[in-house]
Every structure is written in C-alpha cells, then in structure tokens.
C-alpha cells in the first residue's frame, strides 16, 4: 500500500464484500503466493467497468482467473472477457475456477505467450474496448505497441503494479540488483504512456500503482 496504512485500511473497509466463490479463490491464491489484484484496484476496476461499460475486455495475465472472474461480475449483459496466461499450472487453475464459477460463456482463456497472442489478435483485426495489463512487469513496454493496435479509439488501458511498492521513485542503484531491469523498464513504460501523442494517461498511487490511459486517436 503506497498511501498511509490507516487511510488505506479505512477505505478498504468501505468496499463491498466479494462473492463467496471469489473469497475462496482469493484465500487459496494468497496461501499459494499467487499475486492477485489488490483490494483498492478491485474497486477501481468495478467503477471503470460500470462507467465505461465495455463490450469487449482483454486481460493480459490471467494467473488463476481471479481478476477475470472479478471483472465478469460487473460487465453489462452480453459483454465478454478474453484473458491470456502462459504458465501451465496457472492455466489449469484458471480453467477450473472459470468452469466452477459457470463463467465459460463469458470468459475466454487464451494459452501461450502474451507477445505472440497479442500479435495474432492484431493480425486478425481484433479490437477491445478495455485492456487490463497485469502480466510480467518487465514486459509491459514490449506489450504496448500491439496493445495500442487492438485498443479501440476511446478505449481504456489499465496497467497495474506500475509503482512497485514505491521503488519506482528510487535510483536504480537503490533497488536490489535483481530488480534493476524491471525498475528501468517500468520507468520507461510510464514515460512512454505519459508522453505519447494521442494517449491521455493518469498515474494513480492506488494499490501498487495503476495507470489509466485513454486512446485518443
């Protein structure tokens, strides 16, 4: 949590409880150290889905399917989610969770490397109203060009975990050596989002940091 802990806890206390099946998935994911969206980000996603009412949502980084299932709770009728995952164990868990939730008609899971799948989607002329970026943080910058190809004009790109628990403001030499490449790439990603013509971006110190980017052209 980047904001003061007491304020964050208070804001979290105001949020609505998750459905029972999502609480169960959350508990299992946390016990297995699988990263899932933080509570403040969940509230933001709910708000954005209700306000933007996207017909087609793409998620990059399904993990065990928690966030795709979460978003499916707030979609308007007839909307669909496509989510991408490459880790076999997580694919298996995501499939199970989606099936048990009865959301197979709403959520489509694409298996494989996101870079390859994004390129394929672009070649097919697929487009999305909203894209949720929540995959390997060091790859965000590489994913951005194909993402911009498939994001509709007026569409919304939501990128999670962009402030890295506040480390993003530190010198690259102040972060651990193993995190320096990700630190550098994330700073480049944030600069690109905020300095690209035709893209309007706001950076929010919410959860672990979120950016909202609207494609203007």
PDB file of C-alpha atoms in Angstrom:
ATOM      1  CA  UNK A   1       0.000   0.000   0.000  1.00  0.00           C
ATOM      2  CA  UNK A   2       1.537   3.298  -1.085  1.00  0.00           C
ATOM      3  CA  UNK A   3      -0.935   5.525   0.762  1.00  0.00           C
ATOM      4  CA  UNK A   4      -0.856   5.732   4.571  1.00  0.00           C
ATOM      5  CA  UNK A   5      -1.779   2.361   6.031  1.00  0.00           C
ATOM      6  CA  UNK A   6      -4.630   3.589   8.265  1.00  0.00           C
ATOM      7  CA  UNK A   7      -6.246   5.533   5.424  1.00  0.00           C
ATOM      8  CA  UNK A   8      -5.955   2.533   3.133  1.00  0.00           C
ATOM      9  CA  UNK A   9      -7.484   0.230   5.723  1.00  0.00           C
ATOM     10  CA  UNK A  10     -10.385   2.629   6.233  1.00  0.00           C
ATOM     11  CA  UNK A  11     -11.080   2.931   2.507  1.00  0.00           C
ATOM     12  CA  UNK A  12     -10.916  -0.862   2.169  1.00  0.00           C
ATOM     13  CA  UNK A  13     -13.466  -1.211   4.970  1.00  0.00           C
ATOM     14  CA  UNK A  14     -15.982   0.755   2.891  1.00  0.00           C
ATOM     15  CA  UNK A  15     -15.753  -1.566  -0.097  1.00  0.00           C
ATOM     16  CA  UNK A  16     -18.362  -4.243  -0.755  1.00  0.00           C
ATOM     17  CA  UNK A  17     -17.536  -7.851   0.130  1.00  0.00           C
ATOM     18  CA  UNK A  18     -16.567 -10.267  -2.610  1.00  0.00           C
ATOM     19  CA  UNK A  19     -18.931 -13.076  -3.594  1.00  0.00           C
ATOM     20  CA  UNK A  20     -18.175 -16.268  -1.647  1.00  0.00           C
ATOM     21  CA  UNK A  21     -16.592 -18.056  -4.604  1.00  0.00           C
ATOM     22  CA  UNK A  22     -14.151 -15.189  -5.189  1.00  0.00           C
ATOM     23  CA  UNK A  23     -13.244 -15.084  -1.496  1.00  0.00           C
ATOM     24  CA  UNK A  24     -12.384 -18.773  -1.719  1.00  0.00           C
ATOM     25  CA  UNK A  25     -10.204 -18.234  -4.814  1.00  0.00           C
ATOM     26  CA  UNK A  26      -8.539 -15.260  -3.124  1.00  0.00           C
ATOM     27  CA  UNK A  27      -7.742 -17.280   0.004  1.00  0.00           C
ATOM     28  CA  UNK A  28      -6.223 -20.138  -1.990  1.00  0.00           C
ATOM     29  CA  UNK A  29      -4.216 -17.789  -4.226  1.00  0.00           C
ATOM     30  CA  UNK A  30      -2.740 -15.931  -1.275  1.00  0.00           C
ATOM     31  CA  UNK A  31      -1.872 -19.164   0.517  1.00  0.00           C
ATOM     32  CA  UNK A  32      -0.016 -20.313  -2.609  1.00  0.00           C
ATOM     33  CA  UNK A  33       1.712 -16.921  -3.065  1.00  0.00           C
ATOM     34  CA  UNK A  34      -0.049 -16.269  -6.369  1.00  0.00           C
ATOM     35  CA  UNK A  35      -0.263 -12.490  -6.952  1.00  0.00           C
ATOM     36  CA  UNK A  36      -3.792 -11.180  -7.418  1.00  0.00           C
ATOM     37  CA  UNK A  37      -5.148  -7.649  -7.730  1.00  0.00           C
ATOM     38  CA  UNK A  38      -5.090  -5.661  -4.512  1.00  0.00           C
ATOM     39  CA  UNK A  39      -8.329  -4.570  -2.906  1.00  0.00           C
ATOM     40  CA  UNK A  40      -8.133  -0.868  -3.917  1.00  0.00           C
ATOM     41  CA  UNK A  41      -7.569  -1.892  -7.536  1.00  0.00           C
ATOM     42  CA  UNK A  42     -10.627  -4.125  -7.419  1.00  0.00           C
ATOM     43  CA  UNK A  43     -12.791  -1.157  -6.512  1.00  0.00           C
ATOM     44  CA  UNK A  44     -11.283   0.858  -9.347  1.00  0.00           C
ATOM     45  CA  UNK A  45     -11.952  -1.922 -11.858  1.00  0.00           C
ATOM     46  CA  UNK A  46     -15.559  -2.174 -10.701  1.00  0.00           C
ATOM     47  CA  UNK A  47     -16.017   1.574 -11.112  1.00  0.00           C
ATOM     48  CA  UNK A  48     -14.406   1.626 -14.560  1.00  0.00           C
ATOM     49  CA  UNK A  49     -16.477  -1.302 -15.815  1.00  0.00           C
ATOM     50  CA  UNK A  50     -19.681   0.293 -14.603  1.00  0.00           C
ATOM     51  CA  UNK A  51     -18.833   3.726 -16.021  1.00  0.00           C
ATOM     52  CA  UNK A  52     -17.257   2.701 -19.345  1.00  0.00           C
ATOM     53  CA  UNK A  53     -19.473  -0.348 -19.974  1.00  0.00           C
ATOM     54  CA  UNK A  54     -17.008  -2.098 -22.311  1.00  0.00           C
ATOM     55  CA  UNK A  55     -18.381  -4.795 -24.586  1.00  0.00           C
ATOM     56  CA  UNK A  56     -15.002  -6.494 -25.045  1.00  0.00           C
ATOM     57  CA  UNK A  57     -12.334  -6.664 -22.340  1.00  0.00           C
ATOM     58  CA  UNK A  58      -8.841  -8.111 -22.710  1.00  0.00           C
ATOM     59  CA  UNK A  59      -6.755  -9.102 -19.706  1.00  0.00           C
ATOM     60  CA  UNK A  60      -3.030  -9.761 -20.091  1.00  0.00           C
ATOM     61  CA  UNK A  61      -2.055 -12.065 -17.241  1.00  0.00           C
ATOM     62  CA  UNK A  62      -4.853 -14.345 -16.034  1.00  0.00           C
ATOM     63  CA  UNK A  63      -2.930 -16.091 -13.218  1.00  0.00           C
ATOM     64  CA  UNK A  64      -5.625 -18.287 -11.594  1.00  0.00           C
ATOM     65  CA  UNK A  65      -8.507 -16.342 -13.151  1.00  0.00           C
ATOM     66  CA  UNK A  66      -9.344 -14.208 -10.107  1.00  0.00           C
ATOM     67  CA  UNK A  67      -9.361 -10.788 -11.774  1.00  0.00           C
ATOM     68  CA  UNK A  68     -11.161 -12.010 -14.897  1.00  0.00           C
ATOM     69  CA  UNK A  69     -13.863 -13.517 -12.698  1.00  0.00           C
ATOM     70  CA  UNK A  70     -13.968 -10.345 -10.619  1.00  0.00           C
ATOM     71  CA  UNK A  71     -14.474  -8.211 -13.732  1.00  0.00           C
ATOM     72  CA  UNK A  72     -17.136 -10.587 -15.036  1.00  0.00           C
ATOM     73  CA  UNK A  73     -19.278  -9.667 -12.028  1.00  0.00           C
ATOM     74  CA  UNK A  74     -19.552  -6.064 -13.260  1.00  0.00           C
ATOM     75  CA  UNK A  75     -19.927  -6.450 -17.019  1.00  0.00           C
ATOM     76  CA  UNK A  76     -23.080  -5.374 -18.785  1.00  0.00           C
ATOM     77  CA  UNK A  77     -25.120  -8.180 -20.289  1.00  0.00           C
ATOM     78  CA  UNK A  78     -23.592  -9.577 -23.465  1.00  0.00           C
ATOM     79  CA  UNK A  79     -20.060  -8.369 -22.739  1.00  0.00           C
ATOM     80  CA  UNK A  80     -17.097 -10.743 -22.919  1.00  0.00           C
ATOM     81  CA  UNK A  81     -13.623 -11.059 -21.404  1.00  0.00           C
ATOM     82  CA  UNK A  82     -10.593 -12.582 -23.113  1.00  0.00           C
ATOM     83  CA  UNK A  83      -7.671 -13.361 -20.817  1.00  0.00           C
ATOM     84  CA  UNK A  84      -4.132 -14.563 -21.544  1.00  0.00           C
ATOM     85  CA  UNK A  85      -1.896 -16.849 -19.477  1.00  0.00           C
ATOM     86  CA  UNK A  86       1.239 -18.851 -20.292  1.00  0.00           C
ATOM     87  CA  UNK A  87       2.118 -20.704 -17.043  1.00  0.00           C
ATOM     88  CA  UNK A  88       0.688 -24.255 -17.320  1.00  0.00           C
ATOM     89  CA  UNK A  89      -0.115 -24.661 -13.615  1.00  0.00           C
ATOM     90  CA  UNK A  90      -1.958 -21.340 -13.522  1.00  0.00           C
ATOM     91  CA  UNK A  91      -3.785 -22.125 -16.757  1.00  0.00           C
ATOM     92  CA  UNK A  92      -5.091 -25.313 -15.155  1.00  0.00           C
ATOM     93  CA  UNK A  93      -6.243 -23.460 -12.038  1.00  0.00           C
ATOM     94  CA  UNK A  94      -7.822 -20.661 -14.076  1.00  0.00           C
ATOM     95  CA  UNK A  95      -9.761 -23.141 -16.209  1.00  0.00           C
ATOM     96  CA  UNK A  96     -11.037 -24.898 -13.102  1.00  0.00           C
ATOM     97  CA  UNK A  97     -12.058 -21.655 -11.404  1.00  0.00           C
ATOM     98  CA  UNK A  98     -13.806 -20.303 -14.509  1.00  0.00           C
ATOM     99  CA  UNK A  99     -15.681 -23.573 -15.040  1.00  0.00           C
ATOM    100  CA  UNK A 100     -16.745 -23.898 -11.405  1.00  0.00           C
ATOM    101  CA  UNK A 101     -17.999 -20.309 -11.449  1.00  0.00           C
ATOM    102  CA  UNK A 102     -20.102 -21.071 -14.530  1.00  0.00           C
ATOM    103  CA  UNK A 103     -18.410 -18.287 -16.499  1.00  0.00           C
ATOM    104  CA  UNK A 104     -17.141 -20.237 -19.527  1.00  0.00           C
ATOM    105  CA  UNK A 105     -19.566 -18.395 -21.819  1.00  0.00           C
ATOM    106  CA  UNK A 106     -18.282 -15.016 -20.585  1.00  0.00           C
ATOM    107  CA  UNK A 107     -14.529 -15.611 -20.193  1.00  0.00           C
ATOM    108  CA  UNK A 108     -12.245 -16.991 -22.914  1.00  0.00           C
ATOM    109  CA  UNK A 109      -8.784 -18.122 -21.789  1.00  0.00           C
ATOM    110  CA  UNK A 110      -6.012 -17.961 -24.403  1.00  0.00           C
ATOM    111  CA  UNK A 111      -2.985 -20.120 -23.602  1.00  0.00           C
ATOM    112  CA  UNK A 112       0.518 -19.019 -24.541  1.00  0.00           C
ATOM    113  CA  UNK A 113       2.983 -16.161 -24.519  1.00  0.00           C
ATOM    114  CA  UNK A 114       1.228 -12.798 -24.449  1.00  0.00           C
ATOM    115  CA  UNK A 115       3.589 -11.277 -27.025  1.00  0.00           C
ATOM    116  CA  UNK A 116       2.658 -13.951 -29.586  1.00  0.00           C
ATOM    117  CA  UNK A 117      -1.056 -13.849 -28.792  1.00  0.00           C
ATOM    118  CA  UNK A 118      -1.215 -10.042 -28.965  1.00  0.00           C
ATOM    119  CA  UNK A 119       0.430 -10.146 -32.384  1.00  0.00           C
ATOM    120  CA  UNK A 120      -2.088 -12.756 -33.558  1.00  0.00           C
ATOM    121  CA  UNK A 121      -5.008 -10.694 -32.270  1.00  0.00           C
ATOM    122  CA  UNK A 122      -3.655  -7.663 -34.102  1.00  0.00           C
ATOM    123  CA  UNK A 123      -3.258  -9.595 -37.365  1.00  0.00           C
ATOM    124  CA  UNK A 124      -6.848 -10.819 -37.074  1.00  0.00           C
ATOM    125  CA  UNK A 125      -8.074  -7.269 -36.657  1.00  0.00           C
ATOM    126  CA  UNK A 126      -9.454  -7.925 -33.177  1.00  0.00           C
ATOM    127  CA  UNK A 127     -10.262  -4.844 -31.100  1.00  0.00           C
ATOM    128  CA  UNK A 128     -11.115  -4.266 -27.435  1.00  0.00           C
ATOM    129  CA  UNK A 129     -12.836  -1.504 -25.500  1.00  0.00           C
ATOM    130  CA  UNK A 130     -10.762  -2.039 -22.359  1.00  0.00           C
ATOM    131  CA  UNK A 131      -7.438  -3.772 -21.734  1.00  0.00           C
ATOM    132  CA  UNK A 132      -6.154  -4.716 -18.279  1.00  0.00           C
ATOM    133  CA  UNK A 133      -2.358  -5.111 -18.203  1.00  0.00           C
ATOM    134  CA  UNK A 134      -1.323  -7.315 -15.272  1.00  0.00           C
ATOM    135  CA  UNK A 135       1.401  -9.627 -16.545  1.00  0.00           C
ATOM    136  CA  UNK A 136       5.210  -9.682 -16.189  1.00  0.00           C
ATOM    137  CA  UNK A 137       6.103  -6.108 -15.267  1.00  0.00           C
ATOM    138  CA  UNK A 138       9.324  -6.077 -17.274  1.00  0.00           C
ATOM    139  CA  UNK A 139       7.325  -6.862 -20.427  1.00  0.00           C
ATOM    140  CA  UNK A 140       4.798  -4.017 -20.269  1.00  0.00           C
ATOM    141  CA  UNK A 141       6.824  -1.844 -22.633  1.00  0.00           C
ATOM    142  CA  UNK A 142       7.150  -4.698 -25.140  1.00  0.00           C
ATOM    143  CA  UNK A 143       3.420  -5.388 -24.996  1.00  0.00           C
ATOM    144  CA  UNK A 144       2.444  -1.756 -25.535  1.00  0.00           C
ATOM    145  CA  UNK A 145       2.742  -1.492 -29.371  1.00  0.00           C
ATOM    146  CA  UNK A 146       0.416  -4.444 -30.123  1.00  0.00           C
ATOM    147  CA  UNK A 147      -1.875  -3.356 -27.293  1.00  0.00           C
ATOM    148  CA  UNK A 148      -2.278   0.041 -28.943  1.00  0.00           C
ATOM    149  CA  UNK A 149      -3.097  -1.696 -32.231  1.00  0.00           C
ATOM    150  CA  UNK A 150      -6.004  -3.639 -30.742  1.00  0.00           C
ATOM    151  CA  UNK A 151      -7.309  -0.976 -28.348  1.00  0.00           C
ATOM    152  CA  UNK A 152     -10.238   0.898 -29.901  1.00  0.00           C
ATOM    153  CA  UNK A 153     -10.214   4.672 -30.262  1.00  0.00           C
ATOM    154  CA  UNK A 154     -11.646   5.953 -26.992  1.00  0.00           C
ATOM    155  CA  UNK A 155     -10.689   2.664 -25.365  1.00  0.00           C
ATOM    156  CA  UNK A 156      -9.148   2.362 -21.917  1.00  0.00           C
ATOM    157  CA  UNK A 157      -5.827   0.744 -20.981  1.00  0.00           C
ATOM    158  CA  UNK A 158      -5.457  -0.062 -17.275  1.00  0.00           C
ATOM    159  CA  UNK A 159      -1.937  -1.033 -16.141  1.00  0.00           C
ATOM    160  CA  UNK A 160      -1.425  -2.474 -12.651  1.00  0.00           C
ATOM    161  CA  UNK A 161       1.592  -2.574 -10.315  1.00  0.00           C
ATOM    162  CA  UNK A 162       3.369   0.324 -12.003  1.00  0.00           C
ATOM    163  CA  UNK A 163       4.862   1.946  -8.880  1.00  0.00           C
ATOM    164  CA  UNK A 164       6.457  -1.201  -7.459  1.00  0.00           C
ATOM    165  CA  UNK A 165       5.670  -0.510  -3.790  1.00  0.00           C
ATOM    166  CA  UNK A 166       7.142   2.971  -4.207  1.00  0.00           C
ATOM    167  CA  UNK A 167      10.516   1.752  -5.507  1.00  0.00           C
ATOM    168  CA  UNK A 168       9.866   3.437  -8.853  1.00  0.00           C
ATOM    169  CA  UNK A 169      10.980   6.810  -7.408  1.00  0.00           C
ATOM    170  CA  UNK A 170      14.308   5.411  -6.208  1.00  0.00           C
ATOM    171  CA  UNK A 171      17.579   5.442  -8.104  1.00  0.00           C
ATOM    172  CA  UNK A 172      18.125   2.157  -9.947  1.00  0.00           C
ATOM    173  CA  UNK A 173      21.112   1.604  -7.662  1.00  0.00           C
ATOM    174  CA  UNK A 174      18.889   1.891  -4.584  1.00  0.00           C
ATOM    175  CA  UNK A 175      16.827  -1.152  -5.608  1.00  0.00           C
ATOM    176  CA  UNK A 176      18.095  -4.721  -5.401  1.00  0.00           C
ATOM    177  CA  UNK A 177      20.229  -5.827  -8.338  1.00  0.00           C
ATOM    178  CA  UNK A 178      17.709  -8.452  -9.468  1.00  0.00           C
ATOM    179  CA  UNK A 179      15.002  -5.780  -9.736  1.00  0.00           C
ATOM    180  CA  UNK A 180      17.004  -3.157 -11.641  1.00  0.00           C
ATOM    181  CA  UNK A 181      15.973  -4.246 -15.121  1.00  0.00           C
ATOM    182  CA  UNK A 182      12.281  -4.244 -14.187  1.00  0.00           C
ATOM    183  CA  UNK A 183      12.753  -0.882 -12.448  1.00  0.00           C
ATOM    184  CA  UNK A 184      14.314   0.625 -15.590  1.00  0.00           C
ATOM    185  CA  UNK A 185      11.696  -0.840 -17.938  1.00  0.00           C
ATOM    186  CA  UNK A 186       8.791   0.291 -15.772  1.00  0.00           C
ATOM    187  CA  UNK A 187      10.115   3.844 -15.655  1.00  0.00           C
ATOM    188  CA  UNK A 188      10.408   3.732 -19.459  1.00  0.00           C
ATOM    189  CA  UNK A 189       6.866   2.386 -19.683  1.00  0.00           C
ATOM    190  CA  UNK A 190       5.482   5.175 -17.513  1.00  0.00           C
ATOM    191  CA  UNK A 191       7.363   7.808 -19.514  1.00  0.00           C
ATOM    192  CA  UNK A 192       6.036   6.358 -22.775  1.00  0.00           C
ATOM    193  CA  UNK A 193       2.444   6.293 -21.519  1.00  0.00           C
ATOM    194  CA  UNK A 194       2.601   9.894 -20.358  1.00  0.00           C
ATOM    195  CA  UNK A 195       4.468  11.291 -23.383  1.00  0.00           C
ATOM    196  CA  UNK A 196       2.824   9.506 -26.317  1.00  0.00           C
ATOM    197  CA  UNK A 197       0.740  11.732 -28.572  1.00  0.00           C
ATOM    198  CA  UNK A 198      -2.820  10.513 -28.784  1.00  0.00           C
ATOM    199  CA  UNK A 199      -2.686   8.812 -25.387  1.00  0.00           C
ATOM    200  CA  UNK A 200      -4.021  10.539 -22.278  1.00  0.00           C
ATOM    201  CA  UNK A 201      -2.658   8.932 -19.110  1.00  0.00           C
ATOM    202  CA  UNK A 202      -3.089   9.474 -15.391  1.00  0.00           C
ATOM    203  CA  UNK A 203      -0.921   7.708 -12.788  1.00  0.00           C
ATOM    204  CA  UNK A 204      -2.711   6.788  -9.567  1.00  0.00           C
ATOM    205  CA  UNK A 205      -0.902   5.892  -6.293  1.00  0.00           C
ATOM    206  CA  UNK A 206      -3.548   3.284  -5.571  1.00  0.00           C
ATOM    207  CA  UNK A 207      -2.806  -0.287  -4.539  1.00  0.00           C
ATOM    208  CA  UNK A 208       0.642  -0.870  -6.021  1.00  0.00           C
ATOM    209  CA  UNK A 209       0.166   1.926  -8.544  1.00  0.00           C
ATOM    210  CA  UNK A 210      -2.230   1.996 -11.501  1.00  0.00           C
ATOM    211  CA  UNK A 211      -2.268   3.942 -14.743  1.00  0.00           C
ATOM    212  CA  UNK A 212      -5.388   4.763 -16.742  1.00  0.00           C
ATOM    213  CA  UNK A 213      -4.730   5.556 -20.397  1.00  0.00           C
ATOM    214  CA  UNK A 214      -7.350   6.614 -22.941  1.00  0.00           C
ATOM    215  CA  UNK A 215      -6.554   6.150 -26.625  1.00  0.00           C
ATOM    216  CA  UNK A 216      -7.479   9.485 -28.186  1.00  0.00           C
ATOM    217  CA  UNK A 217      -6.556   8.743 -31.804  1.00  0.00           C
TER     218      UNK A 217
END
